[in-house]
Amino acid sequence: MSTGTAIAADPYVVSCTLAPRYEAVRSARDFARTTLRNWGLESLFDDVALVASELVTNALRHAVGAPPDGCTGQGVQVPAQPSRLQAADSRTPIRISLVHRAPQVVCAVSDPSSQGPVAREADFVAESGRGLHLVDSFSSSWGWHPLAGAGKVVWALFESAPATGTGRHRSI
């Protein structure tokens, strides 16, 4: 795995730098699994992993210009485009961070683009375009902020202890 994990003085704030390569989505899921397990929050893994996958995919696709995992949407394989990836390697990397402040967990993905995410009208026949709808459905809230200089961070908030009597997911 071509990532570097940095654990700050606070063990509940961790980050992982992801090279702008196809395997970044899987690396982000592995990072989320390990971090949530260390925090005793394995029950959040499915939701956090799905959202992390979508945010990293968006960073690869829109900020770096690399098709993630060599496919589009529903697993339809497309040829790798090495020239796009080689150009992306010289750019600012993608970084995923997880922050745990009980009872919440924040998943944040930063990338080199200053352009904010735009949710498209849901087209359930299309092979892509539903990522931000999934982020909205599987997190308590989400948003984005520009970074000083260049780039942005897109974040999603999760409740580590859902309130009783309410569902954790909103309908899509």
PDB file of N, CA, C and O in Angstrom, residues 61-131:
ATOM      1  N   ARG A  61     -11.475  11.370  -9.352  1.00  0.00           N
ATOM      2  CA  ARG A  61     -12.156  11.627 -10.613  1.00  0.00           C
ATOM      3  C   ARG A  61     -12.191  13.110 -10.962  1.00  0.00           C
ATOM      4  O   ARG A  61     -11.954  13.482 -12.111  1.00  0.00           O
ATOM      5  N   HIS A  62     -12.492  13.963 -10.000  1.00  0.00           N
ATOM      6  CA  HIS A  62     -12.728  15.371 -10.304  1.00  0.00           C
ATOM      7  C   HIS A  62     -11.571  16.291  -9.949  1.00  0.00           C
ATOM      8  O   HIS A  62     -11.366  17.304 -10.604  1.00  0.00           O
ATOM      9  N   ALA A  63     -10.812  15.972  -8.909  1.00  0.00           N
ATOM     10  CA  ALA A  63      -9.721  16.855  -8.498  1.00  0.00           C
ATOM     11  C   ALA A  63      -8.396  16.472  -9.144  1.00  0.00           C
ATOM     12  O   ALA A  63      -7.585  17.321  -9.468  1.00  0.00           O
ATOM     13  N   VAL A  64      -8.198  15.184  -9.339  1.00  0.00           N
ATOM     14  CA  VAL A  64      -6.935  14.695  -9.874  1.00  0.00           C
ATOM     15  C   VAL A  64      -7.094  14.254 -11.323  1.00  0.00           C
ATOM     16  O   VAL A  64      -6.157  14.300 -12.096  1.00  0.00           O
ATOM     17  N   GLY A  65      -8.277  13.813 -11.696  1.00  0.00           N
ATOM     18  CA  GLY A  65      -8.531  13.404 -13.068  1.00  0.00           C
ATOM     19  C   GLY A  65      -8.213  11.960 -13.359  1.00  0.00           C
ATOM     20  O   GLY A  65      -8.082  11.569 -14.501  1.00  0.00           O
ATOM     21  N   ALA A  66      -8.111  11.133 -12.339  1.00  0.00           N
ATOM     22  CA  ALA A  66      -7.810   9.715 -12.531  1.00  0.00           C
ATOM     23  C   ALA A  66      -9.061   8.896 -12.290  1.00  0.00           C
ATOM     24  O   ALA A  66      -9.732   9.089 -11.290  1.00  0.00           O
ATOM     25  N   PRO A  67      -9.399   7.975 -13.187  1.00  0.00           N
ATOM     26  CA  PRO A  67     -10.527   7.099 -12.918  1.00  0.00           C
ATOM     27  C   PRO A  67     -10.164   6.122 -11.811  1.00  0.00           C
ATOM     28  O   PRO A  67      -9.158   5.441 -11.915  1.00  0.00           O
ATOM     29  N   PRO A  68     -10.925   6.073 -10.699  1.00  0.00           N
ATOM     30  CA  PRO A  68     -10.563   5.196  -9.592  1.00  0.00           C
ATOM     31  C   PRO A  68     -10.728   3.721  -9.933  1.00  0.00           C
ATOM     32  O   PRO A  68     -11.654   3.342 -10.633  1.00  0.00           O
ATOM     33  N   ASP A  69      -9.795   2.919  -9.446  1.00  0.00           N
ATOM     34  CA  ASP A  69      -9.853   1.462  -9.571  1.00  0.00           C
ATOM     35  C   ASP A  69     -10.024   0.990 -11.010  1.00  0.00           C
ATOM     36  O   ASP A  69     -10.487  -0.107 -11.253  1.00  0.00           O
ATOM     37  N   GLY A  70      -9.705   1.806 -12.002  1.00  0.00           N
ATOM     38  CA  GLY A  70      -9.774   1.390 -13.396  1.00  0.00           C
ATOM     39  C   GLY A  70     -11.170   1.063 -13.862  1.00  0.00           C
ATOM     40  O   GLY A  70     -11.350   0.315 -14.804  1.00  0.00           O
ATOM     41  N   CYS A  71     -12.194   1.611 -13.238  1.00  0.00           N
ATOM     42  CA  CYS A  71     -13.550   1.287 -13.650  1.00  0.00           C
ATOM     43  C   CYS A  71     -14.437   2.509 -13.534  1.00  0.00           C
ATOM     44  O   CYS A  71     -14.066   3.522 -12.964  1.00  0.00           O
ATOM     45  N   THR A  72     -15.614   2.390 -14.090  1.00  0.00           N
ATOM     46  CA  THR A  72     -16.615   3.436 -13.960  1.00  0.00           C
ATOM     47  C   THR A  72     -17.820   2.827 -13.282  1.00  0.00           C
ATOM     48  O   THR A  72     -18.296   1.772 -13.664  1.00  0.00           O
ATOM     49  N   GLY A  73     -18.281   3.467 -12.252  1.00  0.00           N
ATOM     50  CA  GLY A  73     -19.539   3.099 -11.614  1.00  0.00           C
ATOM     51  C   GLY A  73     -19.703   1.648 -11.259  1.00  0.00           C
ATOM     52  O   GLY A  73     -19.067   1.143 -10.357  1.00  0.00           O
ATOM     53  N   GLN A  74     -20.530   0.948 -11.970  1.00  0.00           N
ATOM     54  CA  GLN A  74     -20.996  -0.381 -11.618  1.00  0.00           C
ATOM     55  C   GLN A  74     -20.008  -1.491 -11.965  1.00  0.00           C
ATOM     56  O   GLN A  74     -20.396  -2.578 -12.312  1.00  0.00           O
ATOM     57  N   GLY A  75     -18.713  -1.225 -11.874  1.00  0.00           N
ATOM     58  CA  GLY A  75     -17.721  -2.273 -12.105  1.00  0.00           C
ATOM     59  C   GLY A  75     -17.428  -2.521 -13.568  1.00  0.00           C
ATOM     60  O   GLY A  75     -16.822  -3.516 -13.917  1.00  0.00           O
ATOM     61  N   VAL A  76     -17.835  -1.627 -14.462  1.00  0.00           N
ATOM     62  CA  VAL A  76     -17.544  -1.775 -15.872  1.00  0.00           C
ATOM     63  C   VAL A  76     -16.088  -1.380 -16.076  1.00  0.00           C
ATOM     64  O   VAL A  76     -15.695  -0.256 -15.796  1.00  0.00           O
ATOM     65  N   GLN A  77     -15.279  -2.311 -16.524  1.00  0.00           N
ATOM     66  CA  GLN A  77     -13.851  -2.050 -16.665  1.00  0.00           C
ATOM     67  C   GLN A  77     -13.575  -1.140 -17.859  1.00  0.00           C
ATOM     68  O   GLN A  77     -14.164  -1.289 -18.920  1.00  0.00           O
ATOM     69  N   VAL A  78     -12.665  -0.205 -17.660  1.00  0.00           N
ATOM     70  CA  VAL A  78     -12.179   0.641 -18.743  1.00  0.00           C
ATOM     71  C   VAL A  78     -10.666   0.558 -18.721  1.00  0.00           C
ATOM     72  O   VAL A  78     -10.071   0.286 -17.675  1.00  0.00           O
ATOM     73  N   PRO A  79     -10.013   0.797 -19.840  1.00  0.00           N
ATOM     74  CA  PRO A  79      -8.552   0.723 -19.846  1.00  0.00           C
ATOM     75  C   PRO A  79      -7.953   1.778 -18.932  1.00  0.00           C
ATOM     76  O   PRO A  79      -8.454   2.890 -18.826  1.00  0.00           O
ATOM     77  N   ALA A  80      -6.873   1.424 -18.267  1.00  0.00           N
ATOM     78  CA  ALA A  80      -6.152   2.388 -17.436  1.00  0.00           C
ATOM     79  C   ALA A  80      -5.573   3.467 -18.327  1.00  0.00           C
ATOM     80  O   ALA A  80      -5.244   3.222 -19.487  1.00  0.00           O
ATOM     81  N   GLN A  81      -5.447   4.661 -17.801  1.00  0.00           N
ATOM     82  CA  GLN A  81      -4.900   5.777 -18.554  1.00  0.00           C
ATOM     83  C   GLN A  81      -3.648   6.272 -17.837  1.00  0.00           C
ATOM     84  O   GLN A  81      -3.690   7.225 -17.079  1.00  0.00           O
ATOM     85  N   PRO A  82      -2.493   5.597 -18.083  1.00  0.00           N
ATOM     86  CA  PRO A  82      -1.296   5.903 -17.325  1.00  0.00           C
ATOM     87  C   PRO A  82      -0.841   7.352 -17.458  1.00  0.00           C
ATOM     88  O   PRO A  82      -0.309   7.919 -16.531  1.00  0.00           O
ATOM     89  N   SER A  83      -1.052   7.977 -18.610  1.00  0.00           N
ATOM     90  CA  SER A  83      -0.583   9.351 -18.761  1.00  0.00           C
ATOM     91  C   SER A  83      -1.293  10.283 -17.786  1.00  0.00           C
ATOM     92  O   SER A  83      -0.681  11.199 -17.243  1.00  0.00           O
ATOM     93  N   ARG A  84      -2.567  10.073 -17.539  1.00  0.00           N
ATOM     94  CA  ARG A  84      -3.307  10.895 -16.583  1.00  0.00           C
ATOM     95  C   ARG A  84      -2.804  10.648 -15.166  1.00  0.00           C
ATOM     96  O   ARG A  84      -2.682  11.568 -14.376  1.00  0.00           O
ATOM     97  N   LEU A  85      -2.519   9.391 -14.853  1.00  0.00           N
ATOM     98  CA  LEU A  85      -2.031   9.073 -13.514  1.00  0.00           C
ATOM     99  C   LEU A  85      -0.630   9.613 -13.288  1.00  0.00           C
ATOM    100  O   LEU A  85      -0.327  10.115 -12.224  1.00  0.00           O
ATOM    101  N   GLN A  86       0.246   9.522 -14.288  1.00  0.00           N
ATOM    102  CA  GLN A  86       1.593  10.036 -14.119  1.00  0.00           C
ATOM    103  C   GLN A  86       1.561  11.543 -13.877  1.00  0.00           C
ATOM    104  O   GLN A  86       2.286  12.061 -13.041  1.00  0.00           O
ATOM    105  N   ALA A  87       0.702  12.249 -14.584  1.00  0.00           N
ATOM    106  CA  ALA A  87       0.571  13.690 -14.376  1.00  0.00           C
ATOM    107  C   ALA A  87       0.044  13.970 -12.982  1.00  0.00           C
ATOM    108  O   ALA A  87       0.457  14.918 -12.322  1.00  0.00           O
ATOM    109  N   ALA A  88      -0.872  13.144 -12.506  1.00  0.00           N
ATOM    110  CA  ALA A  88      -1.472  13.353 -11.191  1.00  0.00           C
ATOM    111  C   ALA A  88      -0.473  13.108 -10.073  1.00  0.00           C
ATOM    112  O   ALA A  88      -0.579  13.707  -9.018  1.00  0.00           O
ATOM    113  N   ASP A  89       0.518  12.231 -10.295  1.00  0.00           N
ATOM    114  CA  ASP A  89       1.479  11.907  -9.242  1.00  0.00           C
ATOM    115  C   ASP A  89       2.237  13.123  -8.749  1.00  0.00           C
ATOM    116  O   ASP A  89       2.678  13.163  -7.611  1.00  0.00           O
ATOM    117  N   SER A  90       2.423  14.136  -9.594  1.00  0.00           N
ATOM    118  CA  SER A  90       3.188  15.299  -9.192  1.00  0.00           C
ATOM    119  C   SER A  90       2.339  16.318  -8.428  1.00  0.00           C
ATOM    120  O   SER A  90       2.857  17.288  -7.921  1.00  0.00           O
ATOM    121  N   ARG A  91       1.052  16.128  -8.353  1.00  0.00           N
ATOM    122  CA  ARG A  91       0.161  17.058  -7.665  1.00  0.00           C
ATOM    123  C   ARG A  91       0.102  16.783  -6.171  1.00  0.00           C
ATOM    124  O   ARG A  91       0.584  15.779  -5.682  1.00  0.00           O
ATOM    125  N   THR A  92      -0.556  17.702  -5.480  1.00  0.00           N
ATOM    126  CA  THR A  92      -0.801  17.521  -4.061  1.00  0.00           C
ATOM    127  C   THR A  92      -1.585  16.226  -3.866  1.00  0.00           C
ATOM    128  O   THR A  92      -2.546  15.970  -4.577  1.00  0.00           O
ATOM    129  N   PRO A  93      -1.214  15.418  -2.903  1.00  0.00           N
ATOM    130  CA  PRO A  93      -1.914  14.146  -2.706  1.00  0.00           C
ATOM    131  C   PRO A  93      -3.293  14.340  -2.085  1.00  0.00           C
ATOM    132  O   PRO A  93      -3.636  15.406  -1.591  1.00  0.00           O
ATOM    133  N   ILE A  94      -4.020  13.272  -2.102  1.00  0.00           N
ATOM    134  CA  ILE A  94      -5.314  13.205  -1.431  1.00  0.00           C
ATOM    135  C   ILE A  94      -5.029  12.745  -0.008  1.00  0.00           C
ATOM    136  O   ILE A  94      -4.160  11.904   0.223  1.00  0.00           O
ATOM    137  N   ARG A  95      -5.750  13.302   0.953  1.00  0.00           N
ATOM    138  CA  ARG A  95      -5.555  12.915   2.352  1.00  0.00           C
ATOM    139  C   ARG A  95      -6.918  12.608   2.959  1.00  0.00           C
ATOM    140  O   ARG A  95      -7.863  13.361   2.796  1.00  0.00           O
ATOM    141  N   ILE A  96      -6.996  11.471   3.662  1.00  0.00           N
ATOM    142  CA  ILE A  96      -8.201  11.135   4.411  1.00  0.00           C
ATOM    143  C   ILE A  96      -7.868  11.277   5.900  1.00  0.00           C
ATOM    144  O   ILE A  96      -6.797  10.874   6.341  1.00  0.00           O
ATOM    145  N   SER A  97      -8.791  11.878   6.626  1.00  0.00           N
ATOM    146  CA  SER A  97      -8.628  12.047   8.073  1.00  0.00           C
ATOM    147  C   SER A  97      -9.880  11.558   8.771  1.00  0.00           C
ATOM    148  O   SER A  97     -10.997  11.742   8.260  1.00  0.00           O
ATOM    149  N   LEU A  98      -9.697  10.938   9.916  1.00  0.00           N
ATOM    150  CA  LEU A  98     -10.808  10.540  10.770  1.00  0.00           C
ATOM    151  C   LEU A  98     -10.598  11.186  12.132  1.00  0.00           C
ATOM    152  O   LEU A  98      -9.481  11.154  12.669  1.00  0.00           O
ATOM    153  N   VAL A  99     -11.657  11.770  12.648  1.00  0.00           N
ATOM    154  CA  VAL A  99     -11.621  12.449  13.940  1.00  0.00           C
ATOM    155  C   VAL A  99     -12.749  11.889  14.785  1.00  0.00           C
ATOM    156  O   VAL A  99     -13.903  11.845  14.329  1.00  0.00           O
ATOM    157  N   HIS A 100     -12.423  11.460  16.004  1.00  0.00           N
ATOM    158  CA  HIS A 100     -13.448  10.928  16.915  1.00  0.00           C
ATOM    159  C   HIS A 100     -13.561  11.842  18.118  1.00  0.00           C
ATOM    160  O   HIS A 100     -12.618  11.984  18.891  1.00  0.00           O
ATOM    161  N   ARG A 101     -14.691  12.484  18.236  1.00  0.00           N
ATOM    162  CA  ARG A 101     -15.059  13.279  19.407  1.00  0.00           C
ATOM    163  C   ARG A 101     -16.424  12.768  19.825  1.00  0.00           C
ATOM    164  O   ARG A 101     -17.431  13.134  19.224  1.00  0.00           O
ATOM    165  N   ALA A 102     -16.430  11.877  20.817  1.00  0.00           N
ATOM    166  CA  ALA A 102     -17.660  11.197  21.225  1.00  0.00           C
ATOM    167  C   ALA A 102     -18.781  12.211  21.408  1.00  0.00           C
ATOM    168  O   ALA A 102     -18.561  13.267  21.987  1.00  0.00           O
ATOM    169  N   PRO A 103     -19.933  11.922  20.869  1.00  0.00           N
ATOM    170  CA  PRO A 103     -20.346  10.689  20.215  1.00  0.00           C
ATOM    171  C   PRO A 103     -20.256  10.750  18.694  1.00  0.00           C
ATOM    172  O   PRO A 103     -20.997  10.063  18.000  1.00  0.00           O
ATOM    173  N   GLN A 104     -19.360  11.561  18.147  1.00  0.00           N
ATOM    174  CA  GLN A 104     -19.317  11.731  16.701  1.00  0.00           C
ATOM    175  C   GLN A 104     -17.973  11.348  16.112  1.00  0.00           C
ATOM    176  O   GLN A 104     -16.942  11.411  16.770  1.00  0.00           O
ATOM    177  N   VAL A 105     -18.026  10.972  14.835  1.00  0.00           N
ATOM    178  CA  VAL A 105     -16.837  10.700  14.040  1.00  0.00           C
ATOM    179  C   VAL A 105     -16.973  11.519  12.769  1.00  0.00           C
ATOM    180  O   VAL A 105     -18.041  11.545  12.151  1.00  0.00           O
ATOM    181  N   VAL A 106     -15.887  12.184  12.392  1.00  0.00           N
ATOM    182  CA  VAL A 106     -15.855  12.934  11.138  1.00  0.00           C
ATOM    183  C   VAL A 106     -14.869  12.243  10.203  1.00  0.00           C
ATOM    184  O   VAL A 106     -13.752  11.909  10.600  1.00  0.00           O
ATOM    185  N   CYS A 107     -15.307  12.029   8.978  1.00  0.00           N
ATOM    186  CA  CYS A 107     -14.448  11.534   7.902  1.00  0.00           C
ATOM    187  C   CYS A 107     -14.245  12.714   6.962  1.00  0.00           C
ATOM    188  O   CYS A 107     -15.219  13.286   6.466  1.00  0.00           O
ATOM    189  N   ALA A 108     -12.994  13.103   6.729  1.00  0.00           N
ATOM    190  CA  ALA A 108     -12.696  14.250   5.877  1.00  0.00           C
ATOM    191  C   ALA A 108     -11.685  13.840   4.813  1.00  0.00           C
ATOM    192  O   ALA A 108     -10.712  13.145   5.116  1.00  0.00           O
ATOM    193  N   VAL A 109     -11.918  14.267   3.572  1.00  0.00           N
ATOM    194  CA  VAL A 109     -11.010  13.979   2.474  1.00  0.00           C
ATOM    195  C   VAL A 109     -10.615  15.307   1.841  1.00  0.00           C
ATOM    196  O   VAL A 109     -11.480  16.069   1.414  1.00  0.00           O
ATOM    197  N   SER A 110      -9.318  15.567   1.810  1.00  0.00           N
ATOM    198  CA  SER A 110      -8.831  16.785   1.167  1.00  0.00           C
ATOM    199  C   SER A 110      -8.198  16.418  -0.166  1.00  0.00           C
ATOM    200  O   SER A 110      -7.675  15.314  -0.346  1.00  0.00           O
ATOM    201  N   ASP A 111      -8.274  17.364  -1.109  1.00  0.00           N
ATOM    202  CA  ASP A 111      -7.712  17.154  -2.430  1.00  0.00           C
ATOM    203  C   ASP A 111      -7.220  18.482  -2.995  1.00  0.00           C
ATOM    204  O   ASP A 111      -7.502  19.532  -2.416  1.00  0.00           O
ATOM    205  N   PRO A 112      -6.501  18.463  -4.112  1.00  0.00           N
ATOM    206  CA  PRO A 112      -5.885  19.682  -4.629  1.00  0.00           C
ATOM    207  C   PRO A 112      -6.831  20.646  -5.349  1.00  0.00           C
ATOM    208  O   PRO A 112      -6.432  21.757  -5.673  1.00  0.00           O
ATOM    209  N   SER A 113      -8.070  20.264  -5.603  1.00  0.00           N
ATOM    210  CA  SER A 113      -8.991  21.142  -6.327  1.00  0.00           C
ATOM    211  C   SER A 113      -9.699  22.096  -5.372  1.00  0.00           C
ATOM    212  O   SER A 113     -10.157  21.689  -4.310  1.00  0.00           O
ATOM    213  N   SER A 114      -9.825  23.335  -5.764  1.00  0.00           N
ATOM    214  CA  SER A 114     -10.556  24.313  -4.958  1.00  0.00           C
ATOM    215  C   SER A 114     -12.037  24.339  -5.304  1.00  0.00           C
ATOM    216  O   SER A 114     -12.822  25.023  -4.659  1.00  0.00           O
ATOM    217  N   GLN A 115     -12.420  23.614  -6.341  1.00  0.00           N
ATOM    218  CA  GLN A 115     -13.818  23.587  -6.774  1.00  0.00           C
ATOM    219  C   GLN A 115     -14.629  22.659  -5.878  1.00  0.00           C
ATOM    220  O   GLN A 115     -14.265  21.499  -5.676  1.00  0.00           O
ATOM    221  N   GLY A 116     -15.720  23.169  -5.328  1.00  0.00           N
ATOM    222  CA  GLY A 116     -16.550  22.403  -4.418  1.00  0.00           C
ATOM    223  C   GLY A 116     -17.344  21.309  -5.107  1.00  0.00           C
ATOM    224  O   GLY A 116     -17.585  21.377  -6.316  1.00  0.00           O
ATOM    225  N   PRO A 117     -17.753  20.302  -4.354  1.00  0.00           N
ATOM    226  CA  PRO A 117     -18.556  19.218  -4.922  1.00  0.00           C
ATOM    227  C   PRO A 117     -19.959  19.718  -5.274  1.00  0.00           C
ATOM    228  O   PRO A 117     -20.508  20.581  -4.592  1.00  0.00           O
ATOM    229  N   VAL A 118     -20.507  19.158  -6.323  1.00  0.00           N
ATOM    230  CA  VAL A 118     -21.850  19.525  -6.768  1.00  0.00           C
ATOM    231  C   VAL A 118     -22.657  18.244  -6.934  1.00  0.00           C
ATOM    232  O   VAL A 118     -22.301  17.383  -7.737  1.00  0.00           O
ATOM    233  N   ALA A 119     -23.720  18.131  -6.154  1.00  0.00           N
ATOM    234  CA  ALA A 119     -24.595  16.962  -6.284  1.00  0.00           C
ATOM    235  C   ALA A 119     -25.424  17.116  -7.552  1.00  0.00           C
ATOM    236  O   ALA A 119     -26.036  18.148  -7.784  1.00  0.00           O
ATOM    237  N   ARG A 120     -25.407  16.092  -8.376  1.00  0.00           N
ATOM    238  CA  ARG A 120     -26.200  16.096  -9.605  1.00  0.00           C
ATOM    239  C   ARG A 120     -27.578  15.525  -9.322  1.00  0.00           C
ATOM    240  O   ARG A 120     -27.788  14.842  -8.326  1.00  0.00           O
ATOM    241  N   GLU A 121     -28.481  15.802 -10.209  1.00  0.00           N
ATOM    242  CA  GLU A 121     -29.803  15.193 -10.125  1.00  0.00           C
ATOM    243  C   GLU A 121     -29.606  13.679 -10.213  1.00  0.00           C
ATOM    244  O   GLU A 121     -28.875  13.187 -11.076  1.00  0.00           O
ATOM    245  N   ALA A 122     -30.215  12.962  -9.299  1.00  0.00           N
ATOM    246  CA  ALA A 122     -30.039  11.506  -9.259  1.00  0.00           C
ATOM    247  C   ALA A 122     -30.617  10.872 -10.513  1.00  0.00           C
ATOM    248  O   ALA A 122     -31.776  11.080 -10.855  1.00  0.00           O
ATOM    249  N   ASP A 123     -29.771  10.120 -11.223  1.00  0.00           N
ATOM    250  CA  ASP A 123     -30.190   9.342 -12.376  1.00  0.00           C
ATOM    251  C   ASP A 123     -29.848   7.900 -12.041  1.00  0.00           C
ATOM    252  O   ASP A 123     -28.695   7.486 -12.105  1.00  0.00           O
ATOM    253  N   PHE A 124     -30.862   7.142 -11.639  1.00  0.00           N
ATOM    254  CA  PHE A 124     -30.617   5.802 -11.130  1.00  0.00           C
ATOM    255  C   PHE A 124     -30.348   4.779 -12.224  1.00  0.00           C
ATOM    256  O   PHE A 124     -30.126   3.617 -11.934  1.00  0.00           O
ATOM    257  N   VAL A 125     -30.327   5.219 -13.478  1.00  0.00           N
ATOM    258  CA  VAL A 125     -29.969   4.344 -14.583  1.00  0.00           C
ATOM    259  C   VAL A 125     -28.499   4.544 -14.950  1.00  0.00           C
ATOM    260  O   VAL A 125     -27.835   3.631 -15.412  1.00  0.00           O
ATOM    261  N   ALA A 126     -27.971   5.734 -14.694  1.00  0.00           N
ATOM    262  CA  ALA A 126     -26.585   6.048 -15.031  1.00  0.00           C
ATOM    263  C   ALA A 126     -25.633   5.227 -14.171  1.00  0.00           C
ATOM    264  O   ALA A 126     -25.970   4.806 -13.067  1.00  0.00           O
ATOM    265  N   GLU A 127     -24.410   5.008 -14.692  1.00  0.00           N
ATOM    266  CA  GLU A 127     -23.401   4.233 -13.971  1.00  0.00           C
ATOM    267  C   GLU A 127     -22.695   5.044 -12.901  1.00  0.00           C
ATOM    268  O   GLU A 127     -22.001   4.488 -12.063  1.00  0.00           O
ATOM    269  N   SER A 128     -22.821   6.345 -12.898  1.00  0.00           N
ATOM    270  CA  SER A 128     -22.174   7.178 -11.889  1.00  0.00           C
ATOM    271  C   SER A 128     -23.054   8.387 -11.605  1.00  0.00           C
ATOM    272  O   SER A 128     -24.099   8.566 -12.228  1.00  0.00           O
ATOM    273  N   GLY A 129     -22.645   9.205 -10.643  1.00  0.00           N
ATOM    274  CA  GLY A 129     -23.390  10.420 -10.356  1.00  0.00           C
ATOM    275  C   GLY A 129     -24.224  10.378  -9.087  1.00  0.00           C
ATOM    276  O   GLY A 129     -24.901  11.343  -8.762  1.00  0.00           O
ATOM    277  N   ARG A 130     -24.168   9.258  -8.359  1.00  0.00           N
ATOM    278  CA  ARG A 130     -24.969   9.141  -7.132  1.00  0.00           C
ATOM    279  C   ARG A 130     -24.133   9.259  -5.859  1.00  0.00           C
ATOM    280  O   ARG A 130     -24.653   9.148  -4.757  1.00  0.00           O
ATOM    281  N   GLY A 131     -22.836   9.508  -5.992  1.00  0.00           N
ATOM    282  CA  GLY A 131     -21.932   9.490  -4.846  1.00  0.00           C
ATOM    283  C   GLY A 131     -22.320  10.440  -3.730  1.00  0.00           C
ATOM    284  O   GLY A 131     -22.380  10.042  -2.564  1.00  0.00           O
TER     285      GLY A 131
END
